[in-house]
PDB file of C-alpha atoms in Angstrom:
ATOM      1  CA  MET A 170     -24.983 114.990  60.573  1.00 47.00           C
ATOM      2  CA  GLY A 171     -25.379 113.402  57.140  1.00 47.00           C
ATOM      3  CA  GLU A 172     -26.436 116.676  55.551  1.00 55.00           C
ATOM      4  CA  VAL A 173     -23.895 119.271  54.568  1.00 54.00           C
ATOM      5  CA  GLN A 174     -25.114 122.691  55.542  1.00 57.00           C
ATOM      6  CA  GLN A 175     -24.476 125.466  53.136  1.00 60.00           C
ATOM      7  CA  ARG A 176     -23.631 128.704  54.858  1.00 66.00           C
ATOM      8  CA  GLN A 177     -25.218 131.817  53.409  1.00 65.00           C
ATOM      9  CA  ARG A 178     -22.558 134.422  52.715  1.00 66.00           C
ATOM     10  CA  PRO A 179     -23.533 137.980  53.569  1.00 67.00           C
ATOM     11  CA  TYR A 180     -24.140 140.487  50.822  1.00 66.00           C
ATOM     12  CA  VAL A 181     -21.766 143.445  51.041  1.00 66.00           C
ATOM     13  CA  PRO A 182     -23.541 146.507  49.617  1.00 70.00           C
ATOM     14  CA  ALA A 183     -21.644 149.097  47.654  1.00 68.00           C
ATOM     15  CA  ARG A 184     -20.688 152.136  49.661  1.00 73.00           C
ATOM     16  CA  THR A 185     -22.277 155.343  48.444  1.00 76.00           C
ATOM     17  CA  LEU A 186     -20.075 158.380  48.383  1.00 80.00           C
ATOM     18  CA  ASP A 187     -21.373 161.901  48.845  1.00 84.00           C
ATOM     19  CA  THR A 188     -20.676 163.470  45.456  1.00 87.00           C
ATOM     20  CA  GLU A 189     -21.857 166.597  43.689  1.00 91.00           C
ATOM     21  CA  PHE A 190     -23.320 164.619  40.776  1.00 92.00           C
ATOM     22  CA  THR A 191     -25.469 161.485  40.581  1.00 91.00           C
ATOM     23  CA  LEU A 192     -23.833 158.061  40.866  1.00 90.00           C
ATOM     24  CA  ILE A 193     -24.378 156.056  37.689  1.00 92.00           C
ATOM     25  CA  ASP A 194     -22.389 152.931  38.554  1.00 91.00           C
ATOM     26  CA  SER A 195     -19.863 152.201  41.310  1.00 89.00           C
ATOM     27  CA  ASP A 196     -18.291 149.347  39.345  1.00 90.00           C
ATOM     28  CA  PRO A 197     -18.839 149.834  35.589  1.00 93.00           C
ATOM     29  CA  HIS A 198     -17.641 147.208  33.123  1.00 93.00           C
ATOM     30  CA  ILE A 199     -14.637 148.354  31.093  1.00 95.00           C
ATOM     31  CA  ARG A 200     -16.707 148.234  27.884  1.00 94.00           C
ATOM     32  CA  ARG A 201     -19.230 150.701  29.294  1.00 94.00           C
ATOM     33  CA  VAL A 202     -16.493 153.076  30.430  1.00 95.00           C
ATOM     34  CA  LEU A 203     -14.933 153.043  26.962  1.00 96.00           C
ATOM     35  CA  ARG A 204     -18.297 153.333  25.184  1.00 95.00           C
ATOM     36  CA  TYR A 205     -19.446 156.297  27.276  1.00 95.00           C
ATOM     37  CA  ALA A 206     -16.215 158.280  26.827  1.00 96.00           C
ATOM     38  CA  ARG A 207     -16.519 161.780  25.409  1.00 95.00           C
ATOM     39  CA  ARG A 208     -14.522 163.370  22.592  1.00 96.00           C
ATOM     40  CA  GLU A 209     -12.630 165.530  25.051  1.00 96.00           C
ATOM     41  CA  ASP A 210     -11.571 162.381  26.915  1.00 96.00           C
ATOM     42  CA  TYR A 211      -9.961 161.138  23.716  1.00 97.00           C
ATOM     43  CA  ALA A 212      -8.303 164.528  23.175  1.00 97.00           C
ATOM     44  CA  VAL A 213      -6.898 164.690  26.714  1.00 97.00           C
ATOM     45  CA  GLY A 214      -5.713 161.076  26.452  1.00 97.00           C
ATOM     46  CA  ALA A 215      -4.011 161.742  23.110  1.00 97.00           C
ATOM     47  CA  ALA A 216      -2.344 164.905  24.453  1.00 97.00           C
ATOM     48  CA  THR A 217      -1.118 162.999  27.504  1.00 97.00           C
ATOM     49  CA  ALA A 218       0.202 160.180  25.298  1.00 97.00           C
ATOM     50  CA  ALA A 219       2.051 162.635  23.040  1.00 97.00           C
ATOM     51  CA  ALA A 220       3.524 164.619  25.927  1.00 95.00           C
ATOM     52  CA  GLY A 221       6.173 162.048  26.885  1.00 92.00           C
ATOM     53  CA  PRO A 222       7.786 161.572  23.476  1.00 94.00           C
ATOM     54  CA  GLY A 223       7.278 165.257  22.708  1.00 95.00           C
ATOM     55  CA  LEU A 224       9.165 166.316  25.821  1.00 95.00           C
ATOM     56  CA  MET A 225      11.966 163.874  24.986  1.00 92.00           C
ATOM     57  CA  LEU A 226      12.340 165.488  21.562  1.00 92.00           C
ATOM     58  CA  VAL A 227      12.382 168.985  23.068  1.00 94.00           C
ATOM     59  CA  TRP A 228      14.980 167.987  25.667  1.00 93.00           C
ATOM     60  CA  GLU A 229      17.128 166.371  22.993  1.00 89.00           C
ATOM     61  CA  ARG A 230      17.031 169.575  20.969  1.00 91.00           C
ATOM     62  CA  PHE A 231      17.977 171.873  23.880  1.00 92.00           C
ATOM     63  CA  ALA A 232      20.266 169.507  25.801  1.00 91.00           C
ATOM     64  CA  PRO A 233      21.571 166.826  23.393  1.00 87.00           C
ATOM     65  CA  SER A 234      22.437 163.475  24.937  1.00 86.00           C
ATOM     66  CA  TYR A 235      25.120 162.611  22.329  1.00 85.00           C
ATOM     67  CA  VAL A 236      24.224 158.908  22.626  1.00 85.00           C
ATOM     68  CA  GLY A 237      25.310 158.283  19.066  1.00 77.00           C
ATOM     69  CA  LYS A 238      23.578 156.606  16.146  1.00 76.00           C
ATOM     70  CA  GLY A 239      20.776 154.315  17.273  1.00 84.00           C
ATOM     71  CA  GLY A 240      20.924 155.365  20.904  1.00 85.00           C
ATOM     72  CA  PHE A 241      17.982 157.726  20.843  1.00 87.00           C
ATOM     73  CA  ALA A 242      15.470 155.357  19.182  1.00 89.00           C
ATOM     74  CA  PRO A 243      15.128 152.988  22.193  1.00 91.00           C
ATOM     75  CA  ILE A 244      14.606 155.980  24.474  1.00 90.00           C
ATOM     76  CA  MET A 245      11.850 157.268  22.196  1.00 92.00           C
ATOM     77  CA  ARG A 246      10.206 153.815  22.058  1.00 94.00           C
ATOM     78  CA  LEU A 247      10.182 153.640  25.853  1.00 94.00           C
ATOM     79  CA  ALA A 248       8.826 157.192  26.099  1.00 94.00           C
ATOM     80  CA  GLY A 249       6.159 156.233  23.548  1.00 96.00           C
ATOM     81  CA  VAL A 250       5.031 153.157  25.502  1.00 96.00           C
ATOM     82  CA  ILE A 251       4.958 155.094  28.769  1.00 96.00           C
ATOM     83  CA  GLY A 252       3.111 157.937  27.037  1.00 96.00           C
ATOM     84  CA  LEU A 253       0.502 155.594  25.521  1.00 97.00           C
ATOM     85  CA  THR A 254      -0.069 153.944  28.893  1.00 96.00           C
ATOM     86  CA  ALA A 255      -0.416 157.299  30.654  1.00 96.00           C
ATOM     87  CA  GLY A 256      -2.716 158.571  27.892  1.00 97.00           C
ATOM     88  CA  PHE A 257      -5.006 155.553  28.158  1.00 97.00           C
ATOM     89  CA  LEU A 258      -5.155 155.779  31.954  1.00 96.00           C
ATOM     90  CA  GLN A 259      -5.939 159.504  31.798  1.00 96.00           C
ATOM     91  CA  PHE A 260      -8.653 158.880  29.194  1.00 97.00           C
ATOM     92  CA  TYR A 261     -10.141 156.019  31.244  1.00 96.00           C
ATOM     93  CA  ASN A 262      -9.993 158.002  34.484  1.00 96.00           C
ATOM     94  CA  ARG A 263     -11.887 160.962  33.045  1.00 95.00           C
ATOM     95  CA  SER A 264     -14.621 158.653  31.773  1.00 96.00           C
ATOM     96  CA  ILE A 265     -14.982 156.517  34.914  1.00 95.00           C
ATOM     97  CA  PHE A 266     -15.107 159.563  37.203  1.00 95.00           C
ATOM     98  CA  ARG A 267     -18.390 160.490  35.512  1.00 95.00           C
ATOM     99  CA  PHE A 268     -19.820 157.085  36.446  1.00 94.00           C
ATOM    100  CA  TYR A 269     -18.868 157.740  40.069  1.00 93.00           C
ATOM    101  CA  GLY A 270     -20.467 161.197  40.003  1.00 92.00           C
ATOM    102  CA  PHE A 271     -17.154 162.986  40.619  1.00 93.00           C
ATOM    103  CA  SER A 272     -17.618 165.189  37.560  1.00 94.00           C
ATOM    104  CA  GLU A 273     -20.531 166.441  35.442  1.00 94.00           C
ATOM    105  CA  ASN A 274     -22.352 163.438  33.981  1.00 92.00           C
ATOM    106  CA  GLN A 275     -25.710 164.508  32.518  1.00 94.00           C
ATOM    107  CA  ARG A 276     -24.915 162.973  29.108  1.00 95.00           C
ATOM    108  CA  GLU A 277     -23.819 159.685  30.688  1.00 95.00           C
ATOM    109  CA  ARG A 278     -26.924 159.521  32.896  1.00 94.00           C
ATOM    110  CA  GLU A 279     -29.130 159.894  29.825  1.00 95.00           C
ATOM    111  CA  MET A 280     -27.130 157.253  27.932  1.00 95.00           C
ATOM    112  CA  ASP A 281     -27.318 154.917  30.941  1.00 93.00           C
ATOM    113  CA  MET A 282     -31.080 155.364  31.302  1.00 93.00           C
ATOM    114  CA  ARG A 283     -31.637 154.774  27.576  1.00 93.00           C
ATOM    115  CA  GLU A 284     -29.400 151.674  27.511  1.00 93.00           C
ATOM    116  CA  MET A 285     -30.925 150.086  30.607  1.00 92.00           C
ATOM    117  CA  VAL A 286     -34.539 150.871  29.693  1.00 92.00           C
ATOM    118  CA  ASP A 287     -33.977 149.319  26.265  1.00 91.00           C
ATOM    119  CA  LYS A 288     -32.587 146.206  27.964  1.00 91.00           C
ATOM    120  CA  VAL A 289     -35.632 146.034  30.246  1.00 90.00           C
ATOM    121  CA  LYS A 290     -37.936 146.313  27.223  1.00 90.00           C
ATOM    122  CA  ARG A 291     -36.032 143.485  25.487  1.00 91.00           C
ATOM    123  CA  ASN A 292     -36.218 141.445  28.711  1.00 88.00           C
ATOM    124  CA  GLU A 293     -32.402 141.193  28.941  1.00 89.00           C
ATOM    125  CA  PRO A 294     -30.344 141.228  32.131  1.00 88.00           C
ATOM    126  CA  LEU A 295     -29.338 144.813  32.905  1.00 88.00           C
ATOM    127  CA  TYR A 296     -25.648 144.181  33.408  1.00 88.00           C
ATOM    128  CA  GLY A 297     -25.152 141.157  31.154  1.00 85.00           C
ATOM    129  CA  THR A 298     -24.744 137.501  32.007  1.00 87.00           C
ATOM    130  CA  SER A 299     -21.819 135.823  33.705  1.00 88.00           C
ATOM    131  CA  SER A 300     -20.555 132.262  33.937  1.00 91.00           C
ATOM    132  CA  LEU A 301     -19.242 132.938  37.450  1.00 89.00           C
ATOM    133  CA  SER A 302     -21.093 131.879  40.587  1.00 88.00           C
ATOM    134  CA  PRO A 303     -22.872 134.659  42.499  1.00 86.00           C
ATOM    135  CA  TYR A 304     -20.195 134.445  45.184  1.00 87.00           C
ATOM    136  CA  MET A 305     -17.364 134.943  42.678  1.00 89.00           C
ATOM    137  CA  GLN A 306     -19.290 137.806  41.060  1.00 87.00           C
ATOM    138  CA  GLY A 307     -19.448 139.423  44.506  1.00 86.00           C
ATOM    139  CA  VAL A 308     -15.712 138.900  44.981  1.00 88.00           C
ATOM    140  CA  ALA A 309     -15.028 140.496  41.596  1.00 89.00           C
ATOM    141  CA  SER A 310     -17.327 143.391  42.450  1.00 87.00           C
ATOM    142  CA  ARG A 311     -15.721 144.029  45.818  1.00 87.00           C
ATOM    143  CA  ASN A 312     -12.255 143.943  44.250  1.00 89.00           C
ATOM    144  CA  SER A 313     -13.024 146.449  41.496  1.00 90.00           C
ATOM    145  CA  ARG A 314     -15.626 148.722  43.118  1.00 88.00           C
ATOM    146  CA  TYR A 315     -14.408 152.350  42.910  1.00 89.00           C
ATOM    147  CA  ALA A 316     -11.102 151.012  41.531  1.00 91.00           C
ATOM    148  CA  GLY A 317     -10.860 154.022  39.221  1.00 90.00           C
ATOM    149  CA  VAL A 318     -10.081 156.210  42.224  1.00 91.00           C
ATOM    150  CA  TRP A 319      -6.779 154.336  42.657  1.00 92.00           C
ATOM    151  CA  LEU A 320      -6.053 153.929  38.952  1.00 91.00           C
ATOM    152  CA  HIS A 321      -2.840 155.942  39.254  1.00 89.00           C
ATOM    153  CA  ILE A 322      -1.562 153.499  41.907  1.00 93.00           C
ATOM    154  CA  ILE A 323      -2.660 150.167  40.434  1.00 92.00           C
ATOM    155  CA  PRO A 324      -4.624 149.937  37.181  1.00 92.00           C
ATOM    156  CA  TRP A 325      -7.586 147.665  37.952  1.00 92.00           C
ATOM    157  CA  PHE A 326     -10.528 147.239  35.611  1.00 93.00           C
ATOM    158  CA  ASN A 327     -13.857 145.434  35.880  1.00 91.00           C
ATOM    159  CA  PHE A 328     -14.108 142.611  33.323  1.00 93.00           C
ATOM    160  CA  VAL A 329     -16.925 140.727  35.104  1.00 91.00           C
ATOM    161  CA  ASN A 330     -20.662 141.096  34.532  1.00 89.00           C
ATOM    162  CA  HIS A 331     -22.475 141.150  37.879  1.00 88.00           C
ATOM    163  CA  GLU A 332     -25.491 142.756  39.541  1.00 85.00           C
ATOM    164  CA  GLN A 333     -23.704 144.741  42.280  1.00 84.00           C
ATOM    165  CA  HIS A 334     -23.357 148.291  40.992  1.00 85.00           C
ATOM    166  CA  GLY A 335     -24.431 150.449  43.930  1.00 80.00           C
ATOM    167  CA  VAL A 336     -27.548 151.883  42.284  1.00 85.00           C
ATOM    168  CA  ASP A 337     -31.246 151.163  42.637  1.00 84.00           C
ATOM    169  CA  THR A 338     -32.265 149.494  39.376  1.00 84.00           C
ATOM    170  CA  ALA A 339     -35.976 150.080  40.012  1.00 88.00           C
ATOM    171  CA  LYS A 340     -35.703 153.409  38.177  1.00 90.00           C
ATOM    172  CA  TYR A 341     -34.996 151.559  34.907  1.00 90.00           C
ATOM    173  CA  TYR A 342     -38.040 149.304  35.276  1.00 87.00           C
ATOM    174  CA  GLN A 343     -40.284 152.226  36.241  1.00 88.00           C
ATOM    175  CA  GLN A 344     -39.135 154.248  33.218  1.00 90.00           C
ATOM    176  CA  ALA A 345     -39.651 151.229  30.951  1.00 89.00           C
ATOM    177  CA  GLU A 346     -43.186 150.800  32.317  1.00 89.00           C
ATOM    178  CA  ARG A 347     -43.936 154.477  31.653  1.00 89.00           C
ATOM    179  CA  GLU A 348     -42.602 154.234  28.097  1.00 88.00           C
ATOM    180  CA  LEU A 349     -44.461 150.987  27.366  1.00 87.00           C
ATOM    181  CA  GLU A 350     -47.679 152.499  28.740  1.00 88.00           C
ATOM    182  CA  ALA A 351     -47.173 155.611  26.584  1.00 86.00           C
ATOM    183  CA  GLU A 352     -46.563 153.428  23.513  1.00 85.00           C
ATOM    184  CA  ARG A 353     -49.667 151.363  24.293  1.00 84.00           C
ATOM    185  CA  THR A 354     -51.894 154.433  24.666  1.00 85.00           C
ATOM    186  CA  ASN A 355     -50.494 156.001  21.466  1.00 81.00           C
ATOM    187  CA  THR A 356     -51.298 152.894  19.413  1.00 76.00           C
ATOM    188  CA  GLN A 357     -54.939 152.780  20.550  1.00 68.00           C
TER     189      GLN A 357
END
């Protein structure tokens, strides 16, 4: 009994949901979600952020609070912070739902394919490198997988690079092979 046996922990695969559009990533890194956001996501987020302070101003005009000098500024600051938080969460939610395939995501699928194929061609890891052990990467993945669905309950973002994203990465390597073969035949 001198040897310490290391127990192999089971791999927990990502659950695939039946959605109308193609799943891009079940646990995208926060940087990817922000990078893939569309202009309309920014517009909706900005409108949501402005709604809170805007409504406070409208209410003050129609039903004055009579708080006196300096009493309204703290209320507006609080409304501004709450509005900015709500605006960011709305913006983030719209973007991450496209990764999950909950809404139309053709543009994001093309961006994803281009990004990953370029990484394959450069011989880089698809989802970045991490200093965490594979077990801790799995823990991080299981904790943040499909977290965007519950963003309105508890804001939870993926800050960890890992390999567990719920998609078959073979498509990136196959596309890279096709492109490299096409480049090789064009140069001959």
